[in-house]
Coordinates of C-alpha atoms in Angstrom, one line a residue:
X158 CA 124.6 93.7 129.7
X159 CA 124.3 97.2 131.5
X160 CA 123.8 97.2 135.0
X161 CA 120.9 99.8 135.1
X162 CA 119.0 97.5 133.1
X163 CA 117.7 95.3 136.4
X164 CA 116.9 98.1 137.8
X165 CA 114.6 99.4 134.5
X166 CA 111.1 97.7 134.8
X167 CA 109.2 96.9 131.4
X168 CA 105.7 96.4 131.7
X169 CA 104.0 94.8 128.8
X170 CA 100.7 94.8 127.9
X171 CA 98.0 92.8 126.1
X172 CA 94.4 93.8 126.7
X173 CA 91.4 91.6 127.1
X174 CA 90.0 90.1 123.6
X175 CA 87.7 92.3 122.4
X176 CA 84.9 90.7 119.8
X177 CA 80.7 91.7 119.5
X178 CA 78.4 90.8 122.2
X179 CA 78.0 86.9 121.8
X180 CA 80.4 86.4 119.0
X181 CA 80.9 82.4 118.5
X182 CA 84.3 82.8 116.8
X183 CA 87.0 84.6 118.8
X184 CA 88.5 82.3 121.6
X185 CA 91.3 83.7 123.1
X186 CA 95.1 83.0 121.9
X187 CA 98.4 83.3 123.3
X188 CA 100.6 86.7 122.7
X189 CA 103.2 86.0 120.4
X190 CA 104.1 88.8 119.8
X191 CA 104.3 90.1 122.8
X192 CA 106.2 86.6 124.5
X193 CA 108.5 87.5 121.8
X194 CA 109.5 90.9 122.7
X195 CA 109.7 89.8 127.1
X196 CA 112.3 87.4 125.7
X197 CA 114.5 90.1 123.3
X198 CA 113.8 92.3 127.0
X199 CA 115.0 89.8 129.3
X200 CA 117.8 88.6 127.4
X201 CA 119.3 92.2 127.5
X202 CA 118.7 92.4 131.2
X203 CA 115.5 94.2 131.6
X204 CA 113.0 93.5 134.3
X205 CA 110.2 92.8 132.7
X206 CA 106.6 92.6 133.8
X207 CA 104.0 91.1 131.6
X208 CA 100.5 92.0 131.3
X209 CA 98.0 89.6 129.4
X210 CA 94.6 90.4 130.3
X211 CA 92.9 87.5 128.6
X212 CA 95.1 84.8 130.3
X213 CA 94.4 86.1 133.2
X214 CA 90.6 85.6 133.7
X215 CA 90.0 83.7 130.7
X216 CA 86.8 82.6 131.7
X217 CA 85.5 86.3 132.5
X218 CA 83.4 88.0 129.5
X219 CA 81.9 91.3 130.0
X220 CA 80.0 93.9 128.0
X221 CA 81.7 97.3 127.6
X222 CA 79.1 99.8 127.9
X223 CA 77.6 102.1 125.5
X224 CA 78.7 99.6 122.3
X225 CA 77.8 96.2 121.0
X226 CA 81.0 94.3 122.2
X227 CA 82.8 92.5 124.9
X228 CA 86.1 91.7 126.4
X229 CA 87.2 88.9 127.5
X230 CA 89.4 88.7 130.5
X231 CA 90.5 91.4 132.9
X232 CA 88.6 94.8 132.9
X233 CA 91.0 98.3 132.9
X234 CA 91.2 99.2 136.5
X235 CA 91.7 95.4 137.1
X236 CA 94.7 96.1 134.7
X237 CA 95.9 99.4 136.1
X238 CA 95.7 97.3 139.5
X239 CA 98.9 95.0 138.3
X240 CA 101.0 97.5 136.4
X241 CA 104.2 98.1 138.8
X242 CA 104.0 102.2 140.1
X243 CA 108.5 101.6 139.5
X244 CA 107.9 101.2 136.2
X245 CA 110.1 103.1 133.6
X246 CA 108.3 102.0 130.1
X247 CA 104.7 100.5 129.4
X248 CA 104.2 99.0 125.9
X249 CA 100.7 98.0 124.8
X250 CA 100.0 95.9 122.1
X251 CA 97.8 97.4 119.3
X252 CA 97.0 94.4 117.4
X253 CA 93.6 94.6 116.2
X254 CA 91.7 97.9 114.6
X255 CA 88.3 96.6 115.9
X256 CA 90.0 96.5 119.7
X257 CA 91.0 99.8 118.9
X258 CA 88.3 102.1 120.8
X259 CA 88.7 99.7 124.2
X260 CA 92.6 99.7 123.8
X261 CA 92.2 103.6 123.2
X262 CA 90.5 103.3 126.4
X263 CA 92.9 101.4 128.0
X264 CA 95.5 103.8 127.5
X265 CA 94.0 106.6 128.6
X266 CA 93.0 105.5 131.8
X267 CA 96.6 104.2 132.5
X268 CA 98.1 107.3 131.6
X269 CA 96.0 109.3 134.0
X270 CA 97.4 106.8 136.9
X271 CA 100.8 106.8 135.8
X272 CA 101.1 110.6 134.4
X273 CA 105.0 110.6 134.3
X274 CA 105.7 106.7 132.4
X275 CA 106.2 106.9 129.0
X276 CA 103.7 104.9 126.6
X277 CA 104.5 103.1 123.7
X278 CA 102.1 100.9 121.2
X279 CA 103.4 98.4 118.9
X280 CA 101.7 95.8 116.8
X281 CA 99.3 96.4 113.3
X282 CA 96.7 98.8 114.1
X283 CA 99.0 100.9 115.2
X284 CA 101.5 100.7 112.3
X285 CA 98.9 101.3 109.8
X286 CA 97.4 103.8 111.0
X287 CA 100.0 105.5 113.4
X288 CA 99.3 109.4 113.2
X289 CA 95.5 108.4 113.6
X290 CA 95.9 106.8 116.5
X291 CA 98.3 109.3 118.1
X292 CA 95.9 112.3 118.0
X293 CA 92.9 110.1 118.3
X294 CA 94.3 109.2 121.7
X295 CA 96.9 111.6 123.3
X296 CA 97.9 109.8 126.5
X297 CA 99.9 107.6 123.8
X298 CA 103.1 108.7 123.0
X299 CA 104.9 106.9 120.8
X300 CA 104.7 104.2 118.3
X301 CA 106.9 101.2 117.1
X302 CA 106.6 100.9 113.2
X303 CA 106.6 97.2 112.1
X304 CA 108.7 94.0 114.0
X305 CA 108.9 95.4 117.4
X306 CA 112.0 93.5 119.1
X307 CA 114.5 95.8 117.7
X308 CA 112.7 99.1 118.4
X309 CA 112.0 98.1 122.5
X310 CA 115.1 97.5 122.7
X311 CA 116.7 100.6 121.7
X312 CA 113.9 102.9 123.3
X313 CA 114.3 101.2 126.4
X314 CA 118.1 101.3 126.5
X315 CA 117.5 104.9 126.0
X316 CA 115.0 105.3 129.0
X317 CA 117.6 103.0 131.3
X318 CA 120.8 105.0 129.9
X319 CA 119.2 108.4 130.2
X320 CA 119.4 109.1 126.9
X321 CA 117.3 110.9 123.9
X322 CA 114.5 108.7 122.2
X323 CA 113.7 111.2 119.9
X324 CA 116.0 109.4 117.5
X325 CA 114.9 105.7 117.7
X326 CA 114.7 104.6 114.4
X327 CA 111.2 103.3 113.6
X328 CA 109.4 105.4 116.2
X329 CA 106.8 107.9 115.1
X330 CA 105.3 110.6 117.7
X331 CA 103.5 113.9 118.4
X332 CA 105.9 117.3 119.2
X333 CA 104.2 120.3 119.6
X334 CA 101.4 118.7 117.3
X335 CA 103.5 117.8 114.7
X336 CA 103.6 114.5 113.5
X337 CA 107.4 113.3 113.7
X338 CA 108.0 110.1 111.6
X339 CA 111.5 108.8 112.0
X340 CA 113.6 106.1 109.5
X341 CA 111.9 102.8 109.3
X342 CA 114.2 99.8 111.0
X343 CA 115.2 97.6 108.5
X344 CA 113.9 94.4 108.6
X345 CA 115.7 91.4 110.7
X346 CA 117.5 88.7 108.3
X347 CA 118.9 86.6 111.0
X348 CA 115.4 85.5 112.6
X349 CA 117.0 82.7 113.9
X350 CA 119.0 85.3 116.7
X351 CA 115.8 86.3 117.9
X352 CA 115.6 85.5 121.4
X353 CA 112.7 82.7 121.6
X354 CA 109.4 83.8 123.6
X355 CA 109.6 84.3 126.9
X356 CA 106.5 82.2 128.3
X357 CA 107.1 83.0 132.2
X358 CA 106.3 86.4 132.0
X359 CA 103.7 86.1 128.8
X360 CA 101.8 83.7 130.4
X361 CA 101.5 80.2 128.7
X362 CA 99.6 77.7 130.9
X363 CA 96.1 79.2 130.9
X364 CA 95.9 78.7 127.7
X365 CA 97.9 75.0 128.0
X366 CA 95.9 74.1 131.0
X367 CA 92.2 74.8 129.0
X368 CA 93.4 73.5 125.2
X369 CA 92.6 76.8 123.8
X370 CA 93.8 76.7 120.4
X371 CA 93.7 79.1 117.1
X372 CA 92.5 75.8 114.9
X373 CA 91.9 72.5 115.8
X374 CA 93.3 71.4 119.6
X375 CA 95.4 68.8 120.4
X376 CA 95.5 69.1 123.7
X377 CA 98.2 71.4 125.4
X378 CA 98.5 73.6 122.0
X379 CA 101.8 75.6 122.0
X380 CA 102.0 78.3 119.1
X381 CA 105.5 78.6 117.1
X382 CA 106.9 80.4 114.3
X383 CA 109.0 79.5 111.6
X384 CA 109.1 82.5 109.3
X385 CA 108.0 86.1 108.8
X386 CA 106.6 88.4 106.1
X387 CA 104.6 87.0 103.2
X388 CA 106.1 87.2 99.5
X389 CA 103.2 88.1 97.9
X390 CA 100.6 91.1 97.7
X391 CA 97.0 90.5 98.1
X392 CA 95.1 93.9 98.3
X393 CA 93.0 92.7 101.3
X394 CA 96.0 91.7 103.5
X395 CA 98.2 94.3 105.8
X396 CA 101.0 92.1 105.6
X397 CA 102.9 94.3 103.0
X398 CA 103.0 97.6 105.6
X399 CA 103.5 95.4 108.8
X400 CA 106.2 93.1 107.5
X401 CA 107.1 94.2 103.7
X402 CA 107.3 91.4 100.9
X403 CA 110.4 90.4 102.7
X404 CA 110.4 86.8 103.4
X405 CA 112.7 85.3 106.4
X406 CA 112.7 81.8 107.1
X407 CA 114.3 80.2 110.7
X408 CA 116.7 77.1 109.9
X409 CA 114.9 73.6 110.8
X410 CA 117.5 72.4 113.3
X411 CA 116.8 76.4 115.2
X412 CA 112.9 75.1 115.0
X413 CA 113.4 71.9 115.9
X414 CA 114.9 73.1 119.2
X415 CA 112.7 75.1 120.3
X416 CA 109.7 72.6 120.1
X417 CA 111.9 70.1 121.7
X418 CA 112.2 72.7 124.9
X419 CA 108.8 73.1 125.0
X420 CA 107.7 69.8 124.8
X421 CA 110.0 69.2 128.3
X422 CA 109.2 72.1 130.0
X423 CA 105.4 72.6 128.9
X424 CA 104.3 68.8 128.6
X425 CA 103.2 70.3 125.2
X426 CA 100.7 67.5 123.6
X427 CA 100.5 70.0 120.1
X428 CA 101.8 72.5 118.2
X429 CA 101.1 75.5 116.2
X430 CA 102.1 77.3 113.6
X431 CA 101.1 81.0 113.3
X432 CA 103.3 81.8 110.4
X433 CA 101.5 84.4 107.9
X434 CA 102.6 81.9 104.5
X435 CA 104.1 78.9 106.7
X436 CA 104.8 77.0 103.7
X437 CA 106.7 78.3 100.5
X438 CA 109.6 76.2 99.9
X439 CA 109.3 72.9 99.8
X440 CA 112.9 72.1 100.2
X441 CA 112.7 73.3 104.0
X442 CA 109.5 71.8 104.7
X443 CA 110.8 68.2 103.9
X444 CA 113.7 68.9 105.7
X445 CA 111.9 70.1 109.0
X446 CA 109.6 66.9 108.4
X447 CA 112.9 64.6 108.1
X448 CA 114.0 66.3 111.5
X449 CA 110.9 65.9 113.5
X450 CA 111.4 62.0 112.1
X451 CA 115.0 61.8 113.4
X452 CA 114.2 63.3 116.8
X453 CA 111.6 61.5 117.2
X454 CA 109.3 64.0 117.9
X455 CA 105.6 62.9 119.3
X456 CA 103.6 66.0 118.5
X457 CA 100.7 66.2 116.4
X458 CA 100.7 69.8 114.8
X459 CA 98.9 72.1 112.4
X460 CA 98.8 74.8 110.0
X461 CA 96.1 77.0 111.4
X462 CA 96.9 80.3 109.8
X463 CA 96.1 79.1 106.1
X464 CA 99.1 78.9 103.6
X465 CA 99.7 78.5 99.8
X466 CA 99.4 75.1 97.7
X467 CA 102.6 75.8 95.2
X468 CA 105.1 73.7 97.8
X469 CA 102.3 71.3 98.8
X470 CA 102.5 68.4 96.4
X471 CA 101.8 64.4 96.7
X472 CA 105.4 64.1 98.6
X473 CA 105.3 66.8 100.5
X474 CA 101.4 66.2 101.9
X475 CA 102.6 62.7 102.6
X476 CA 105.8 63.5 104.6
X477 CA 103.1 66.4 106.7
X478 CA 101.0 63.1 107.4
X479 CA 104.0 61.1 108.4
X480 CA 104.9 63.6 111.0
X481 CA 101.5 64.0 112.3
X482 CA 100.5 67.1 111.0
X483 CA 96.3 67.0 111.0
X484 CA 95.2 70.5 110.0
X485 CA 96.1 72.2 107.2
X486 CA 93.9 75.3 106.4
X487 CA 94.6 76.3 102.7
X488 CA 93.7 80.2 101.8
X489 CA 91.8 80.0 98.7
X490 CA 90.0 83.2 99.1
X491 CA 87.5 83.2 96.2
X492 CA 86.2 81.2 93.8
X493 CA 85.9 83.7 90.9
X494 CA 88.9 84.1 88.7
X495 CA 87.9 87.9 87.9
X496 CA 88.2 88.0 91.7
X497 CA 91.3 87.1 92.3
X498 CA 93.0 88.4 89.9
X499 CA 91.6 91.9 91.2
X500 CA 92.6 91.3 94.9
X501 CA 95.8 90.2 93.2
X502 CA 95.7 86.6 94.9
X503 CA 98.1 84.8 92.4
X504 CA 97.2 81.0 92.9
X505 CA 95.5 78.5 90.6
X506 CA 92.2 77.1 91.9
X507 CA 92.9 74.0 89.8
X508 CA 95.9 73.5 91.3
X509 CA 95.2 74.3 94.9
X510 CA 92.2 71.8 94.7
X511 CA 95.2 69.4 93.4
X512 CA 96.7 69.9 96.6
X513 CA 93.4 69.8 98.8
X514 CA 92.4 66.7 96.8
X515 CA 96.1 64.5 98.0
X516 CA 96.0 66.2 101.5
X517 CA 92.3 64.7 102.2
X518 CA 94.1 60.8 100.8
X519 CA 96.8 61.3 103.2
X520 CA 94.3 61.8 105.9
X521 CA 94.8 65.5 106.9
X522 CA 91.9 67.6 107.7
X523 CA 90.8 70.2 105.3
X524 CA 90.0 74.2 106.3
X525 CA 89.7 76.4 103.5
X526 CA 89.1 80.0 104.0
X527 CA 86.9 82.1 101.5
X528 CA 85.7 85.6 101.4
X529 CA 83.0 87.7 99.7
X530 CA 81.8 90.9 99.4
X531 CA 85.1 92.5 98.0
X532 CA 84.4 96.1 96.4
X533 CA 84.2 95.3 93.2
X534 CA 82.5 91.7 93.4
X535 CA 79.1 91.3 91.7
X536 CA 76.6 88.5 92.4
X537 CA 78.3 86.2 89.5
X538 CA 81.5 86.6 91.6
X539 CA 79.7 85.9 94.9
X540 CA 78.4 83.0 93.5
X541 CA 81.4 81.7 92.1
X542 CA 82.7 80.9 95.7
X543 CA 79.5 80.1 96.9
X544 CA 80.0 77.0 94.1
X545 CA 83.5 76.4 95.1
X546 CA 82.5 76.0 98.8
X547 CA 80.0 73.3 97.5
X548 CA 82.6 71.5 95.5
X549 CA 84.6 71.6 98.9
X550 CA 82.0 70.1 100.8
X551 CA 81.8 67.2 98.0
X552 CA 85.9 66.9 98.1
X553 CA 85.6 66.1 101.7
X554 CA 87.0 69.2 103.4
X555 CA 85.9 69.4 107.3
X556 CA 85.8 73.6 107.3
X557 CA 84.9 76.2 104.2
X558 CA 84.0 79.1 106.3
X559 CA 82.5 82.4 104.4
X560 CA 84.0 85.6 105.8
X561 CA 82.6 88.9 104.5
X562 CA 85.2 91.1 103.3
X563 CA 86.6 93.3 105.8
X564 CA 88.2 96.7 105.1
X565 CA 91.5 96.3 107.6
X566 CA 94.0 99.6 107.4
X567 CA 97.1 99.4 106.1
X568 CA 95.5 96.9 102.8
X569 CA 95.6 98.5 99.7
X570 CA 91.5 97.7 99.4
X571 CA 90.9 100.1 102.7
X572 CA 93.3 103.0 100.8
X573 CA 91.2 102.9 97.7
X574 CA 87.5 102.4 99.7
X575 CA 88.8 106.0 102.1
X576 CA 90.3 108.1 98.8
X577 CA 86.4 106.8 97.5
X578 CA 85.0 108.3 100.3
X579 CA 83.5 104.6 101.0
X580 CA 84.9 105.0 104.5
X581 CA 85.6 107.1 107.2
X582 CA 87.9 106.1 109.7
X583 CA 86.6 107.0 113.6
X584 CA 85.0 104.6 116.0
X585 CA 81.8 103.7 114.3
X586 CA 84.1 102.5 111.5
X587 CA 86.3 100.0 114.4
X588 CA 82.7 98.6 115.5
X589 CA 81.8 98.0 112.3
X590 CA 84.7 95.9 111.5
X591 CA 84.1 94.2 114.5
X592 CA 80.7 92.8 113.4
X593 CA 82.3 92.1 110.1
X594 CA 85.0 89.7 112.2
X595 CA 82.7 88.4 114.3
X596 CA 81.4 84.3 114.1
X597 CA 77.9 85.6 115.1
X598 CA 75.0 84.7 112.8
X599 CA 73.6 88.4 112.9
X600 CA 74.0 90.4 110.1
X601 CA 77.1 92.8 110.2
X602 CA 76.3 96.9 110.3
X603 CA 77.3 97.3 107.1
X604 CA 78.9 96.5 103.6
X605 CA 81.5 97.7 101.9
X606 CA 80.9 96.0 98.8
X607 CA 79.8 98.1 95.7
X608 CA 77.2 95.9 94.1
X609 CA 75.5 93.9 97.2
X610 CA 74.4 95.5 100.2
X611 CA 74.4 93.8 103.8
X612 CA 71.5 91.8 103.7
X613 CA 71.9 90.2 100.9
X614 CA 75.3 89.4 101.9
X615 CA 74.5 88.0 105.4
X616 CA 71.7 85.5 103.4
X617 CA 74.8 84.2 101.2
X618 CA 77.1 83.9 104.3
X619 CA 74.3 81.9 106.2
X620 CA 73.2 80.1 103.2
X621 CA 76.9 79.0 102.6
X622 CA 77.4 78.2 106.4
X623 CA 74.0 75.6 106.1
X624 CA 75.0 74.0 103.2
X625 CA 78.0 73.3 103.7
X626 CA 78.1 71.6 107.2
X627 CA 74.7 69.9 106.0
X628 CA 76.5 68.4 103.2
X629 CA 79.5 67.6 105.8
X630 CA 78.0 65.5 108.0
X631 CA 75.5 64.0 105.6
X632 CA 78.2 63.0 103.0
X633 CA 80.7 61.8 105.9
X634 CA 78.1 60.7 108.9
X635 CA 81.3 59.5 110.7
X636 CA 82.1 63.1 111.6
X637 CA 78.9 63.2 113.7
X638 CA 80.1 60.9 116.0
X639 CA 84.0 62.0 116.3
X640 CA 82.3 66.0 116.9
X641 CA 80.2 64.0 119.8
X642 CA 83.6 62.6 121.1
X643 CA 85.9 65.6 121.0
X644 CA 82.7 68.0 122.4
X645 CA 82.5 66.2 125.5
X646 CA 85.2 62.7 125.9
X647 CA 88.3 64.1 124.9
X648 CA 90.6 67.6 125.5
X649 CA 90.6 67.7 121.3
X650 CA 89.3 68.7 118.5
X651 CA 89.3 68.1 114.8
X652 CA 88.4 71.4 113.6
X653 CA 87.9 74.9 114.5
X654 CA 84.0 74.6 114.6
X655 CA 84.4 71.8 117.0
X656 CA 86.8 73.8 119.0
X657 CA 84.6 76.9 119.6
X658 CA 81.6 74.6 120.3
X659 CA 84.2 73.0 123.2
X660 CA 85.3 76.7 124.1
X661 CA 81.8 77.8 124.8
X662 CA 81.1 74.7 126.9
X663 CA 84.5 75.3 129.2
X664 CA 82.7 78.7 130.2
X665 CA 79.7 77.6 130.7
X666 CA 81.3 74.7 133.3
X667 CA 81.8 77.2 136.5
X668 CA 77.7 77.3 136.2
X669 CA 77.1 74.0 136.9

């Protein structure tokens, strides 16, 4: 450990949630990524400061003038108020490409308080569509390319030591106008040497004390990770230019660890996994099951993210009930064979509803995730999954949301819709994809599919919502009753519609 690292302050930075004026479906969750790259800081020696501007005023939602959105937590000069005026390095998550005009924003006005501190922006927006973002906001100057612990780390040894940055590997930036785009880092193998998340300076219990959750709640939800990267290659999906097709997977015992820690120090009631393809080998999962047998291991947890059916077989659905996993979300996509194939989603709906079938017997609830409106789709296609989602609703699956298709940079759909001139990327195109993301039940600004326009769309999306929660609750009346519980008798919830129905009655509680 240098010395000169206690005296180098980090700030880190996550900026409010950012989602379209009333959305129903964007409750706040805890930065990962960001605890994770506090506890690779820390570990090293640095001081770190964290930032995250949802946790702390979670219950604050304003409009941001001049657009159709909100943020939820602090404002900017509410941010700019907390940063530390010692500070050597401030890095800003750039998740999200519809936060991208507000985090723009963000930058900006920081950089006019603290000319002289360097400014670096991490996360997938910002890897996708790096030299964009550079000139499209020149208070930010530089950019971390891909997993982030690595590339921190060496800038801001570099900053503490006095050295060049120039030739961080991984970091892209501006000279002289130019766009300089250094070697990528390679990928980590070992994931199991990544320092865990540091949860004292990301801060945790907001999020504990409320039982804010990415899927269904179980009270005091902690999220966890597993793996990273996703083997496969679906065209809508950035995972392939954020992470590659390199799959990494964390030993069971190194998992097994760290939830026991955070069950002692946290009190933690659930867990979560946000995993991008939790589930590929079945070997480990049984194995990580066993453990959480052996240990002893009192959590009820979930797969929230959605993951592939190929490992998830009689056995292995039965050992996920055993151990108290209760949400599985399953990421069929579409219902049209023409369509998957095209977006390159290599599963077998047979199959997968194989799976779906034995995880409803073994008493797991049921989220399946479906999309339309993909560039090519026609109204045969569109109704394909519109049929699917019915025979969901008949299987007995709680959640079969209908997302429309959303162009995201770095996916190999938004490549072919700009060289089609389909697109154009500025910041109409960022609010657009933020109506496109949003839970509201008004129509999004626009469609980027070929053969349907919006409206017609939005009537499918709707129509799909209707009938499938209809059929739900009238098919399984006892869900009516366990929704009336977990809305307002318990800190839970079964699924993710229940939990944003609980979400908007915690804000509305300071009222009364």
């Amino acid at each position: 450990m240098n010395p000169k690292f206690k005296n180098c302050i980090v700030t880190l930075i996550r900026g409010p949630l950012v989602a379209p004026l009333g959305s129903l479906n964007n409750e706040p969750t805890p930065a990962l990524g960001l605890a994770f790259l506090a506890g690779t800081l820390k570990e090293a020696g640095f001081d770190v400061r964290g930032i995250d501007a949802t946790a702390e005023n979670i219950n604050q939602i304003k409009p941001i003038a001049n657009t159709k959105l909100q943020y939820n937590g602090l404002g900017i000069e509410e941010i700019i108020d907390k940063i530390c005026p010692s500070t050597k390095v401030i890095a800003i998550s750039a998740m999200f490409s519809h936060e991208w005009t507000f985090i723009k924003k963000l930058i900006t006005s920081i950089k006019n308080a603290f000319p002289n501190i360097p400014i670096i922006a991490g996360g997938e927006h910002s890897t996708a569509l790096s030299e964009y973002s550079l000139r499209d906001c020149p208070s930010l100057d530089y950019i971390g390319i891909g997993e982030g612990e690595e590339i921190i780390l060496e800038f801001c040894t570099k900053i503490a030591t006095d050295q060049t940055i120039s030739d961080v590997n991984g970091l892209i930036y501006l000279k002289n106008g130019d766009l300089v785009k250094n070697p990528l880092k390679n990928r980590i193998k070992d994931i199991d040497n990544i320092p865990w998340p540091d949860w004292e300076i990301i801060p945790i219990k907001p999020y504990l004390n409320n039982s804010i959750s990415f899927g269904a709640s179980f009270g005091r939800n902690m999220p966890i990770m597993a793996s990273r990267g996703c083997p496969y290659q679906c065209t809508f999906c950035s995972n392939p230019t954020m992470w590659t097709t390199r799959y990494n997977i964390r030993s069971p015992d190194k998992v097994i660890e760290e939830i026991k820690y955070y069950k002692e120090k946290y009190d933690i009631t659930g867990l979560q996994f946000y995993d991008l393809t939790a589930i590929i080998k079945k070997e480990w999962t049984m194995e990580f099951c066993q453990k959480l047998l052996d240990e002893k291991i009192n959590l009820e947890w979930s797969l929230p993210s959605g993951t592939r059916s190929e490992a998830l077989d009689d056995e292995s659905l039965a050992m996920l009930a055993k151990t108290n996993c209760r949400y599985l979300v399953y990421a069929p996509e579409s219902g049209s064979p023409e369509t998957l194939k095209l977006i390159k989603k290599k599963i077998s709906l047979t199959k997968m509803k194989a799976s779906i079938h034995s995880a409803i017997n073994n008493g797991i609830i049921v989220r399946t995730n479906l999309i339309i409106g993909f560039p090519h789709e026609t109204r045969k296609n569109i109704w394909q999954t519109l049929k699917t989602q019915f025979q969901f609703a008949l299987m007995g699956v709680d959640e079969a949301p209908l997302y429309p298709f959303q162009p995201y940079p770095g996916t190999e759909l938004f490549d072919y819709l700009l060289n089609k001139g389909k697109l154009k990327v500025n910041d109409s195109y960022f609010e657009i994809l933020s109506t496109l993301s949003t839970g509201k039940f008004s129509m999004p600004d626009d469609s980027f599919c070929e053969n349907v326009g919006k409206r017609e769309l939005h009537f499918y999306r709707i129509l799909g919502f209707f009938s499938f929660y209809f059929l739900s609750y009238v098919l399984f009346p006892k869900r009516i009753l366990r929704t009336i519980l977990n809305l307002f008798f318990t800190n839970k919830s079964s699924t993710v519609f229940e939990q944003r129905l609980k979400d908007k009655l915690r804000r509305f509680k300071p009222i009364f």
